[in-house]
Amino acid sequence: MDTAVFRAWIGSAAAVIEANRDHLTQLDAAIGDADHGINLARGFAAVTAALDGADGADGTAGSRPATPGAVLTLTGSTLISTVGGASGPLYGVAFRRAGKALGAAATVDLPLLGEALEAALAGVQQLGAAREGDKTMVDALAPATRAFGKAIGDGAATADALSALAEAAAAGAAATISMQARKGRASYLGPRSVGHEDPGAASTALILTALRDVVAR
Ligand code: ADP
Ligand code: MG
């Protein structure tokens, strides 16, 4: 997977987030403050511009990233500076850690992508202190990362490993419906948070599914 694949992934993720903006915001309306889709769509629109070489909102000169790692690092930095709320810094650290894990590699194989996912998950958990079962994006990212690692260990081809990743993320997001939130704004609702899908887990599944779909295309 080369720089073009990573650019296509993030471009596709931006389109999917925009298409699901109202859905994600409605999920957040049920157990949060109804801004998740709006926040992320704004952030990914800025990411799209940044990847095309636009100057940063803070005046830093833009340039098109030349490696997969640089694509993800710029994605993370842009999300941090444009997305408010809890999810901006969390997604920001996830993409930045993933980008750092890829280093200067021109192409990314499955094990290296697995390392990037592990780094992203570790960054999210370091910053947000959420564990699996707390009803957050971790409930999509952690099982997805595990399933991807297992698929690689089993010798899966790229398309199959990415399918395992996407399917585990979607299943993990769906499993948040029955969970009670213990982190983030939704935790203020206590037992009333049960019965609703976590918006951040839902958006994580969309973003990881976009990678599967771009590579399968
Ligand atoms: P805010 O809650 O500040 O309005 P968003 O609505 O954009 O921010 O994002 C909410 C999502 O952020 C939640 O659905 C959850 O997945 C994620 N989240 C919140 N707190 C944490 C945390 N401590 N660790 C991991 N994810 C979290
Ligand atoms: Mg919110």
PDB file of N, CA, C and O and ligand atoms in Angstrom, residues 28 32-36 39 85-87 185 199, ligand 2:
ATOM      1  N   ASP A  28     -25.024  11.027  18.548  1.00  0.00           N
ATOM      2  CA  ASP A  28     -24.497  11.857  19.638  1.00  0.00           C
ATOM      3  C   ASP A  28     -25.625  12.636  20.323  1.00  0.00           C
ATOM      4  O   ASP A  28     -25.526  12.961  21.508  1.00  0.00           O
ATOM      5  N   GLY A  32     -25.106  12.291  23.937  1.00  0.00           N
ATOM      6  CA  GLY A  32     -24.075  13.318  24.089  1.00  0.00           C
ATOM      7  C   GLY A  32     -24.649  14.689  23.813  1.00  0.00           C
ATOM      8  O   GLY A  32     -25.731  15.017  24.280  1.00  0.00           O
ATOM      9  N   ASP A  33     -23.945  15.468  23.002  1.00  0.00           N
ATOM     10  CA  ASP A  33     -24.363  16.847  22.772  1.00  0.00           C
ATOM     11  C   ASP A  33     -24.581  17.153  21.288  1.00  0.00           C
ATOM     12  O   ASP A  33     -24.516  18.312  20.872  1.00  0.00           O
ATOM     13  N   ALA A  34     -24.845  16.110  20.505  1.00  0.00           N
ATOM     14  CA  ALA A  34     -25.288  16.292  19.113  1.00  0.00           C
ATOM     15  C   ALA A  34     -24.299  17.067  18.242  1.00  0.00           C
ATOM     16  O   ALA A  34     -24.710  17.888  17.419  1.00  0.00           O
ATOM     17  N   ASP A  35     -23.010  16.775  18.417  1.00  0.00           N
ATOM     18  CA  ASP A  35     -22.047  17.487  17.556  1.00  0.00           C
ATOM     19  C   ASP A  35     -21.036  16.561  16.872  1.00  0.00           C
ATOM     20  O   ASP A  35     -20.181  17.036  16.118  1.00  0.00           O
ATOM     21  N   HIS A  36     -21.120  15.254  17.090  1.00  0.00           N
ATOM     22  CA  HIS A  36     -20.026  14.388  16.612  1.00  0.00           C
ATOM     23  C   HIS A  36     -19.889  14.413  15.085  1.00  0.00           C
ATOM     24  O   HIS A  36     -18.783  14.553  14.556  1.00  0.00           O
ATOM     25  N   ASN A  39     -18.660  17.885  14.019  1.00  0.00           N
ATOM     26  CA  ASN A  39     -17.235  18.024  14.360  1.00  0.00           C
ATOM     27  C   ASN A  39     -16.347  17.301  13.356  1.00  0.00           C
ATOM     28  O   ASN A  39     -15.389  17.872  12.818  1.00  0.00           O
ATOM     29  N   GLY A  85     -14.138  19.193  20.970  1.00  0.00           N
ATOM     30  CA  GLY A  85     -14.660  18.082  21.745  1.00  0.00           C
ATOM     31  C   GLY A  85     -13.620  17.032  22.050  1.00  0.00           C
ATOM     32  O   GLY A  85     -12.425  17.222  21.834  1.00  0.00           O
ATOM     33  N   ALA A  86     -14.111  15.921  22.550  1.00  0.00           N
ATOM     34  CA  ALA A  86     -13.227  14.830  22.942  1.00  0.00           C
ATOM     35  C   ALA A  86     -12.629  14.144  21.727  1.00  0.00           C
ATOM     36  O   ALA A  86     -11.463  13.738  21.735  1.00  0.00           O
ATOM     37  N   SER A  87     -13.409  14.007  20.668  1.00  0.00           N
ATOM     38  CA  SER A  87     -12.988  13.136  19.574  1.00  0.00           C
ATOM     39  C   SER A  87     -11.851  13.739  18.741  1.00  0.00           C
ATOM     40  O   SER A  87     -11.070  12.983  18.160  1.00  0.00           O
ATOM     41  N   ARG A 185     -18.700  12.221  27.630  1.00  0.00           N
ATOM     42  CA  ARG A 185     -19.952  12.887  27.952  1.00  0.00           C
ATOM     43  C   ARG A 185     -21.104  11.916  28.224  1.00  0.00           C
ATOM     44  O   ARG A 185     -21.941  12.159  29.095  1.00  0.00           O
ATOM     45  N   PRO A 199     -21.346   7.102  19.223  1.00  0.00           N
ATOM     46  CA  PRO A 199     -21.017   7.785  17.974  1.00  0.00           C
ATOM     47  C   PRO A 199     -19.556   7.632  17.555  1.00  0.00           C
ATOM     48  O   PRO A 199     -19.260   7.452  16.361  1.00  0.00           O
TER      49      PRO A 199
HETATM   50 MG    MG B   2     -20.445  15.373  21.180  1.00  0.00          MG
END
